[in-house]
Amino acid sequence: MSGPPEAELELDDIQRGVLSPRPTPYAATYLVFRIDDRAHGRELMRRASAAVTSAADSVSPLGPAWVSVGVTCAGLAALGVPRSSLDTFAWEFRQGMAARAKALGDVGESSPEHWEAPLGSSDVHVVITAVAPDPLLLEAAVDRARPAYDRLPGVTAVWRQDCCALPTETEHFGYRDGVSHPAVEGSGIPGSNELDVPLKPGEFVLGYPDELGGVQGPQPDVLGRNGSYAVFRKLHQRVADFRRYLKDNATGPADEELVAAKIMGRWRSGAPLALAPRRDDPELGADPHRRNTFLYEREDPTGFATPRGCHIRRVNPRDASVAGEVRLHRMIRRGAVYGPPLPDGALEDDGADRGLMFAFIGAHLGRQFEFVQSEWINDGVFFGGNDAKDPVAGSADDSAGYTIPRRPVRRRLAALPRFVITRGGEYCFLPSLSALRWLGDLRD
């Protein structure tokens, strides 16, 4: 007996950046704009609709680069979207990331008063993201996209962040990034875990049934359907502090790599502890068909191989029975590195700004991004870890250590400092291509 028919996504109307994994290698840039003149803002939307690549297209209007366009709630208001329509968007989106700071663990050094201006403010209206295989192609693509916002004096560029792959193709802490990607029904893009059943499209694209059978979508339908929500966050990484922590808590170089793996859940090559529990396997780490195909609970329920409190087991518990249903909290996550690498072996900070531009794509800001951030990253109750925080990305405060399950006696590491500091970010709506045109054609 066959199951229900697979959903048919209108791929030609969905921005490619919603569903497609980041290319490898890559270069990327985030451009943020403020709309000072409504007519010019609408013209920006019209022009952007011609530059954005759809999920159905293998060739971009900008050559080898992809361009995505996001609009904040303040941006939609600046474009003249009626209040009756704005009120149908997710309430987290309407509040904005800065207002959600406490729930997200953005406190202390990560609190909005310390963010880079204008991030988190009402001046962030439009976010254009471009991705290309290398910096030269990226800059050429940005130049070709410039007509979308050039010669529009009522649209002001207020912030830019350039990103690119490090020579090692890792993030700054040294781990291979971009390993995991969920399968989405109807997208035509396979997930990175062959054991996963594809998720319903409504988990990531508005206007389609989700895992609960509900359909989310702002109104009117022409605006909400085929859109998605995006979260972007600038996260500064304290690389020297991370390296010193590993060194101070290890007995030697080999043990240092083991501690690094137990904290992340993967060796820095990308090989998971679930498949390589005793030693690194770089060949496995480089194989996209093998390195993410595993589960936890049947083989390792207590976490002797992959600690239950490590980073990757927190953000995606896979087959664990926690919080009702893990599938309701899955995310499409993308990271892009910014800033120069800290020289190999350096244990002191050189003052350079370096880190990760984090991006989340999904249809449910609350039960996807915010739930994972507050309940799984900044709390440990779901796996029996009390208030223990994620050892890599959590809002640690030097008051709690990290426990590695081990026979006959568990291993307890020293108190964790905060390795990642939030420098800013925002919640955006990614309109469909037809919605971009609709926004461009608004009239007062």
Coordinates of C-alpha atoms in Angstrom, one line a residue:
M1 CA 0.0 0.0 0.0
S2 CA 1.5 3.3 -1.1
G3 CA 1.6 6.4 1.1
P4 CA 0.2 9.8 0.4
P5 CA 1.4 11.5 -2.8
E6 CA 4.5 13.6 -2.5
A7 CA 3.8 17.4 -2.4
E8 CA 4.5 19.3 -5.6
L9 CA 6.5 22.5 -4.8
E10 CA 6.2 25.5 -7.1
L11 CA 10.0 25.5 -7.5
D12 CA 10.0 28.2 -10.1
D13 CA 8.5 30.7 -7.6
I14 CA 10.7 29.8 -4.6
Q15 CA 14.0 31.5 -4.0
R16 CA 16.9 29.1 -4.6
G17 CA 18.5 30.2 -1.3
V18 CA 15.6 28.6 0.6
L19 CA 16.3 25.0 -0.4
S20 CA 19.7 24.7 -2.0
P21 CA 22.8 23.8 0.1
R22 CA 25.7 26.3 0.1
P23 CA 28.2 25.5 -2.7
T24 CA 31.7 24.3 -1.8
P25 CA 34.0 26.2 -2.0
Y26 CA 32.2 29.4 -1.6
A27 CA 32.4 33.2 -1.1
A28 CA 29.5 35.2 0.2
T29 CA 28.4 38.7 1.1
Y30 CA 25.6 40.1 3.1
L31 CA 24.3 43.6 2.1
V32 CA 21.9 45.4 4.3
F33 CA 19.8 48.4 3.2
R34 CA 17.4 50.9 4.7
I35 CA 14.4 52.2 2.8
D36 CA 14.0 55.9 3.1
D37 CA 11.7 56.4 0.1
R38 CA 8.8 54.0 -0.4
A39 CA 8.7 54.3 -4.2
H40 CA 12.4 53.5 -4.4
G41 CA 12.1 50.6 -2.0
R42 CA 9.3 49.2 -4.3
E43 CA 11.6 49.6 -7.3
L44 CA 14.3 47.7 -5.4
M45 CA 11.8 44.8 -5.0
R46 CA 11.0 44.9 -8.8
R47 CA 14.6 44.9 -9.8
A48 CA 15.6 42.2 -7.2
S49 CA 12.9 39.8 -8.6
A50 CA 14.9 39.7 -11.8
A51 CA 18.2 39.0 -10.1
V52 CA 17.0 36.2 -7.7
T53 CA 17.4 32.6 -8.9
S54 CA 14.5 30.3 -8.4
A55 CA 14.8 26.8 -6.9
A56 CA 14.0 25.4 -10.4
D57 CA 16.8 27.1 -12.2
S58 CA 20.3 25.6 -12.4
V59 CA 21.7 28.8 -14.0
S60 CA 21.5 32.1 -12.2
P61 CA 20.7 35.4 -13.9
L62 CA 24.0 36.5 -12.3
G63 CA 26.1 33.7 -13.8
P64 CA 27.7 31.4 -11.2
A65 CA 26.4 33.4 -8.2
W66 CA 23.1 33.0 -6.3
V67 CA 21.3 36.0 -4.9
S68 CA 18.6 35.9 -2.1
V69 CA 16.5 38.8 -0.9
G70 CA 15.1 39.0 2.6
V71 CA 12.9 41.7 4.1
T72 CA 12.4 42.5 7.8
C73 CA 9.1 43.4 9.4
A74 CA 10.3 47.0 9.5
G75 CA 11.2 46.7 5.8
L76 CA 7.7 45.4 4.9
A77 CA 6.2 48.3 6.8
A78 CA 8.5 50.7 5.0
L79 CA 7.3 49.3 1.7
G80 CA 3.7 50.0 2.7
V81 CA 2.4 46.5 3.4
P82 CA -0.8 47.1 5.3
R83 CA -0.9 46.4 9.1
S84 CA -3.7 43.9 8.6
S85 CA -1.2 41.8 6.5
L86 CA 1.8 42.3 8.8
D87 CA -0.3 41.0 11.7
T88 CA -0.6 37.6 9.9
F89 CA 3.2 37.0 10.1
A90 CA 4.8 35.0 12.8
W91 CA 4.9 37.0 16.1
E92 CA 8.6 36.4 16.6
F93 CA 9.2 37.9 13.2
R94 CA 7.1 41.0 14.1
Q95 CA 9.1 41.5 17.3
G96 CA 12.5 41.1 15.7
M97 CA 15.6 39.4 17.0
A98 CA 16.8 42.2 19.4
A99 CA 13.5 41.9 21.2
R100 CA 13.9 38.2 21.5
A101 CA 17.5 38.5 22.9
K102 CA 16.8 37.1 26.4
A103 CA 15.0 34.0 25.1
L104 CA 17.9 33.4 22.7
G105 CA 20.6 33.7 25.4
D106 CA 21.9 36.9 23.9
V107 CA 22.8 38.4 27.2
G108 CA 25.9 40.0 28.7
E109 CA 28.5 40.6 26.0
S110 CA 26.0 39.2 23.4
S111 CA 23.2 41.6 24.3
P112 CA 21.8 43.9 21.6
E113 CA 23.4 47.0 23.2
H114 CA 26.7 45.6 22.1
W115 CA 25.7 44.6 18.6
E116 CA 27.2 46.2 15.5
A117 CA 25.2 49.1 14.3
P118 CA 22.7 49.0 12.7
L119 CA 22.0 45.3 13.4
G120 CA 19.0 44.7 15.5
S121 CA 17.6 48.2 14.9
S122 CA 14.7 49.6 12.9
D123 CA 17.2 50.7 10.2
V124 CA 17.6 47.1 8.9
H125 CA 15.0 46.7 6.1
V126 CA 16.4 44.6 3.3
V127 CA 19.1 41.9 3.3
I128 CA 20.6 40.8 0.0
T129 CA 22.8 37.8 0.2
A130 CA 25.0 36.7 -2.7
V131 CA 26.9 33.4 -2.9
A132 CA 29.5 32.4 -5.5
P133 CA 32.3 29.8 -5.9
D134 CA 35.1 32.3 -5.2
P135 CA 35.7 35.9 -4.2
L136 CA 36.3 37.2 -7.8
L137 CA 33.1 35.6 -9.2
L138 CA 31.3 36.9 -6.1
E139 CA 32.4 40.5 -6.6
A140 CA 31.6 40.3 -10.3
A141 CA 28.1 39.0 -9.5
V142 CA 27.6 41.8 -6.9
D143 CA 28.6 44.3 -9.6
R144 CA 26.1 42.8 -12.0
A145 CA 23.4 42.9 -9.2
R146 CA 24.2 46.5 -8.4
P147 CA 21.6 47.9 -10.8
A148 CA 19.0 46.4 -8.5
Y149 CA 19.8 49.0 -5.8
D150 CA 22.1 51.5 -7.6
R151 CA 20.7 54.9 -8.6
L152 CA 18.0 54.6 -6.0
P153 CA 18.8 57.5 -3.6
G154 CA 15.9 56.5 -1.4
V155 CA 17.6 53.1 -0.6
T156 CA 20.7 53.4 1.6
A157 CA 23.3 50.7 2.0
V158 CA 24.0 50.6 5.8
W159 CA 26.1 47.4 6.4
R160 CA 28.1 44.8 4.6
Q161 CA 29.8 41.6 5.7
D162 CA 32.0 39.6 3.3
C163 CA 32.5 35.9 3.9
C164 CA 34.6 33.2 2.2
A165 CA 35.8 29.6 2.7
L166 CA 39.1 29.3 4.6
P167 CA 41.9 27.4 2.8
T168 CA 41.2 24.5 5.1
E169 CA 37.4 24.5 4.2
T170 CA 36.6 24.5 7.9
E171 CA 35.2 27.1 10.2
H172 CA 37.6 29.0 12.6
F173 CA 37.5 26.4 15.4
G174 CA 38.9 23.9 12.8
Y175 CA 35.8 21.7 12.1
R176 CA 34.5 20.9 8.7
D177 CA 31.3 22.8 8.2
G178 CA 28.2 22.4 6.2
V179 CA 28.0 18.6 6.8
S180 CA 24.3 18.2 7.5
H181 CA 21.3 19.1 5.3
P182 CA 17.7 17.7 5.7
A183 CA 15.8 16.2 2.9
V184 CA 12.7 18.2 1.9
E185 CA 9.8 16.5 0.2
G186 CA 9.3 17.7 -3.3
S187 CA 12.5 19.7 -3.5
G188 CA 14.5 17.2 -5.6
I189 CA 17.5 17.8 -3.4
P190 CA 18.6 14.8 -1.4
G191 CA 19.4 15.1 2.3
S192 CA 22.8 14.3 3.8
N193 CA 21.4 11.4 5.9
E194 CA 20.1 8.5 3.8
L195 CA 18.3 7.2 6.9
D196 CA 16.1 10.3 7.1
V197 CA 12.6 10.3 5.8
P198 CA 12.1 13.6 3.9
L199 CA 10.4 16.3 5.8
K200 CA 7.1 17.8 4.7
P201 CA 7.7 21.0 2.6
G202 CA 5.6 23.1 5.0
E203 CA 8.4 22.8 7.6
F204 CA 10.5 25.1 5.3
V205 CA 8.2 26.7 2.7
L206 CA 5.1 28.7 3.6
G207 CA 1.8 27.7 2.0
Y208 CA 2.3 23.9 2.2
P209 CA 1.3 21.2 4.7
D210 CA 3.9 20.7 7.5
E211 CA 4.6 17.7 9.7
L212 CA 1.5 18.3 11.7
G213 CA -0.7 18.8 8.6
G214 CA -1.0 22.5 9.2
V215 CA -0.4 25.2 6.5
Q216 CA 1.3 28.4 7.6
G217 CA 1.2 31.5 5.4
P218 CA 1.0 35.3 5.8
Q219 CA -1.8 37.0 4.0
P220 CA -2.6 37.8 1.2
D221 CA -1.7 34.5 -0.3
V222 CA 0.3 36.1 -3.1
L223 CA 2.6 37.5 -0.5
G224 CA 3.0 34.5 1.8
R225 CA 2.9 31.5 -0.4
N226 CA 6.3 30.0 -1.5
G227 CA 8.1 32.3 1.0
S228 CA 10.1 31.3 4.1
Y229 CA 11.6 32.9 7.2
A230 CA 15.4 33.4 7.5
V231 CA 17.5 34.1 10.5
F232 CA 20.9 35.6 10.1
R233 CA 23.3 36.1 13.0
K234 CA 26.9 37.4 13.1
L235 CA 28.7 35.2 15.6
H236 CA 32.2 36.2 16.7
Q237 CA 34.4 33.2 17.6
R238 CA 37.0 33.4 20.3
V239 CA 39.5 31.0 18.7
A240 CA 42.4 31.5 21.0
D241 CA 40.2 30.9 24.0
F242 CA 38.9 27.7 22.4
R243 CA 42.4 26.4 21.6
R244 CA 43.6 27.2 25.2
Y245 CA 40.6 25.4 26.7
L246 CA 41.4 22.2 24.6
K247 CA 45.1 22.4 25.6
D248 CA 44.4 23.0 29.3
N249 CA 42.0 20.1 29.5
A250 CA 44.0 17.5 27.5
T251 CA 47.0 15.3 28.3
G252 CA 48.6 15.8 24.9
P253 CA 48.0 16.6 21.2
A254 CA 46.1 13.3 20.5
D255 CA 43.9 13.8 23.6
E256 CA 43.4 17.4 22.6
E257 CA 41.8 16.2 19.3
L258 CA 39.7 13.7 21.3
V259 CA 38.4 16.4 23.6
A260 CA 37.6 18.6 20.5
A261 CA 35.7 15.7 19.0
K262 CA 33.8 15.0 22.3
I263 CA 32.7 18.6 22.5
M264 CA 31.5 18.8 18.9
G265 CA 30.4 15.2 18.3
R266 CA 32.6 15.0 15.2
W267 CA 36.3 14.9 14.6
R268 CA 37.6 18.1 12.9
S269 CA 37.8 16.2 9.6
G270 CA 34.0 15.8 9.7
A271 CA 34.0 12.2 10.7
P272 CA 31.3 11.6 13.3
L273 CA 32.1 9.9 16.6
A274 CA 29.0 7.7 15.9
L275 CA 31.0 6.0 13.1
A276 CA 34.6 6.7 14.2
P277 CA 34.4 6.6 18.0
R278 CA 38.1 5.9 18.8
R279 CA 40.1 7.7 16.2
D280 CA 39.7 10.2 13.4
D281 CA 38.9 8.9 9.9
P282 CA 39.6 11.7 7.4
E283 CA 38.5 9.6 4.5
L284 CA 35.1 9.2 6.2
G285 CA 35.0 12.9 7.0
A286 CA 35.5 13.8 3.4
D287 CA 32.7 11.4 2.1
P288 CA 29.4 13.3 1.9
H289 CA 27.5 10.0 1.4
R290 CA 28.8 8.4 4.6
R291 CA 29.7 11.0 7.1
N292 CA 26.2 12.0 8.1
T293 CA 24.3 8.6 7.7
F294 CA 23.9 7.5 11.3
L295 CA 21.5 7.5 14.3
Y296 CA 22.1 7.7 18.0
E297 CA 19.7 6.0 20.2
R298 CA 19.8 2.3 19.1
E299 CA 23.6 2.1 19.2
D300 CA 24.6 4.7 21.7
P301 CA 21.8 5.8 24.0
T302 CA 24.0 6.7 26.9
G303 CA 26.5 8.7 24.9
F304 CA 29.7 6.8 25.4
A305 CA 30.6 7.3 21.7
T306 CA 28.8 10.6 21.1
P307 CA 28.1 12.6 24.3
R308 CA 24.5 13.6 24.6
G309 CA 25.5 17.1 25.5
C310 CA 27.9 17.6 22.5
H311 CA 27.0 20.2 19.9
I312 CA 25.7 18.1 17.0
R313 CA 23.7 15.8 19.2
R314 CA 22.0 18.8 20.8
V315 CA 21.0 20.6 17.6
N316 CA 19.8 17.5 15.9
P317 CA 19.1 14.6 18.3
R318 CA 18.0 12.5 15.3
D319 CA 16.2 9.4 16.5
A320 CA 15.9 10.5 20.1
S321 CA 12.4 10.7 21.7
V322 CA 12.7 14.2 23.1
A323 CA 10.3 17.2 23.2
G324 CA 7.6 15.2 21.6
E325 CA 9.0 14.9 18.1
V326 CA 12.5 15.8 16.9
R327 CA 11.2 16.3 13.3
L328 CA 9.2 19.4 14.4
H329 CA 12.4 21.2 15.3
R330 CA 14.6 20.4 12.3
M331 CA 16.3 23.3 10.6
I332 CA 18.1 24.2 7.4
R333 CA 21.3 25.7 8.7
R334 CA 24.0 27.4 6.7
G335 CA 27.2 28.9 7.9
A336 CA 29.7 31.2 6.1
V337 CA 33.0 32.1 7.6
Y338 CA 34.2 35.7 7.9
G339 CA 37.5 37.2 9.0
P340 CA 41.1 35.9 8.6
P341 CA 42.2 32.6 10.3
L342 CA 44.1 32.8 13.5
P343 CA 47.6 31.4 12.6
D344 CA 48.1 27.7 13.4
G345 CA 49.2 27.1 16.9
A346 CA 48.5 30.6 18.2
L347 CA 47.1 30.7 21.7
E348 CA 46.7 34.4 22.0
D349 CA 44.1 36.5 20.3
D350 CA 45.4 38.9 17.6
G351 CA 42.6 41.3 17.8
A352 CA 41.1 40.4 14.4
D353 CA 37.3 40.0 14.0
R354 CA 36.6 36.5 12.9
G355 CA 33.6 34.2 13.1
L356 CA 30.6 32.8 11.4
M357 CA 27.6 34.3 9.6
F358 CA 24.9 31.8 10.7
A359 CA 21.8 31.4 8.6
F360 CA 18.6 29.4 9.4
I361 CA 15.8 28.8 6.9
G362 CA 12.4 27.5 8.0
A363 CA 8.6 28.1 8.2
H364 CA 8.4 28.1 12.0
L365 CA 10.7 30.6 13.8
G366 CA 9.3 29.6 17.2
R367 CA 9.4 25.8 17.2
Q368 CA 12.5 25.5 14.9
F369 CA 15.2 28.2 15.5
E370 CA 14.0 29.6 18.8
F371 CA 13.2 26.3 20.3
V372 CA 16.6 24.8 19.4
Q373 CA 18.4 27.9 20.6
S374 CA 16.6 28.2 24.0
E375 CA 15.8 24.5 24.9
W376 CA 18.6 22.5 23.3
I377 CA 21.6 24.9 23.0
N378 CA 21.1 26.9 26.2
D379 CA 19.5 24.2 28.4
G380 CA 20.2 20.5 28.9
V381 CA 17.0 19.3 30.6
F382 CA 15.8 17.4 27.5
F383 CA 18.7 14.9 27.7
G384 CA 19.1 14.9 31.5
G385 CA 21.8 17.5 31.6
N386 CA 20.0 20.0 33.9
D387 CA 20.9 23.5 32.9
A388 CA 24.1 22.5 31.0
K389 CA 24.7 24.6 27.9
D390 CA 26.0 23.7 24.5
P391 CA 29.9 23.5 24.9
V392 CA 30.5 25.3 21.6
A393 CA 27.6 27.7 20.9
G394 CA 25.9 28.0 24.3
S395 CA 25.7 31.1 26.5
A396 CA 28.2 29.7 29.0
D397 CA 29.3 31.8 32.0
D398 CA 32.3 30.0 33.5
S399 CA 30.1 28.3 36.1
A400 CA 29.6 24.8 34.6
G401 CA 32.0 22.2 33.2
Y402 CA 31.5 19.6 30.5
T403 CA 31.1 15.9 31.2
I404 CA 32.3 13.2 28.8
P405 CA 30.7 9.8 29.5
R406 CA 33.4 7.2 30.1
R407 CA 33.8 3.8 31.7
P408 CA 34.5 3.2 34.6
V409 CA 34.5 6.9 35.6
R410 CA 33.1 9.8 33.6
R411 CA 35.5 12.6 32.6
R412 CA 34.8 16.1 33.9
L413 CA 36.3 19.1 32.1
A414 CA 36.8 22.5 33.5
A415 CA 34.2 25.3 33.5
L416 CA 33.4 26.5 30.0
P417 CA 33.9 30.1 29.0
R418 CA 31.8 31.6 26.3
F419 CA 33.5 30.8 23.0
V420 CA 30.9 32.5 20.7
I421 CA 29.6 36.1 21.0
T422 CA 26.6 37.4 19.1
R423 CA 27.4 40.6 17.2
G424 CA 24.0 41.1 15.7
G425 CA 21.4 39.7 13.5
E426 CA 17.8 39.8 12.3
Y427 CA 14.7 37.9 11.4
C428 CA 13.8 38.2 7.7
F429 CA 11.0 37.0 5.4
L430 CA 12.2 35.5 2.1
P431 CA 9.4 36.4 -0.4
S432 CA 8.7 34.3 -3.4
L433 CA 9.6 35.7 -6.8
S434 CA 6.0 36.6 -7.5
A435 CA 5.8 38.2 -4.0
L436 CA 8.8 40.3 -4.8
R437 CA 7.0 41.6 -7.9
W438 CA 3.8 42.1 -5.8
L439 CA 5.8 44.2 -3.3
G440 CA 7.2 46.2 -6.2
D441 CA 3.7 46.9 -7.6
L442 CA 2.2 48.1 -4.3
R443 CA 0.3 51.3 -4.4
D444 CA -0.6 53.7 -1.6

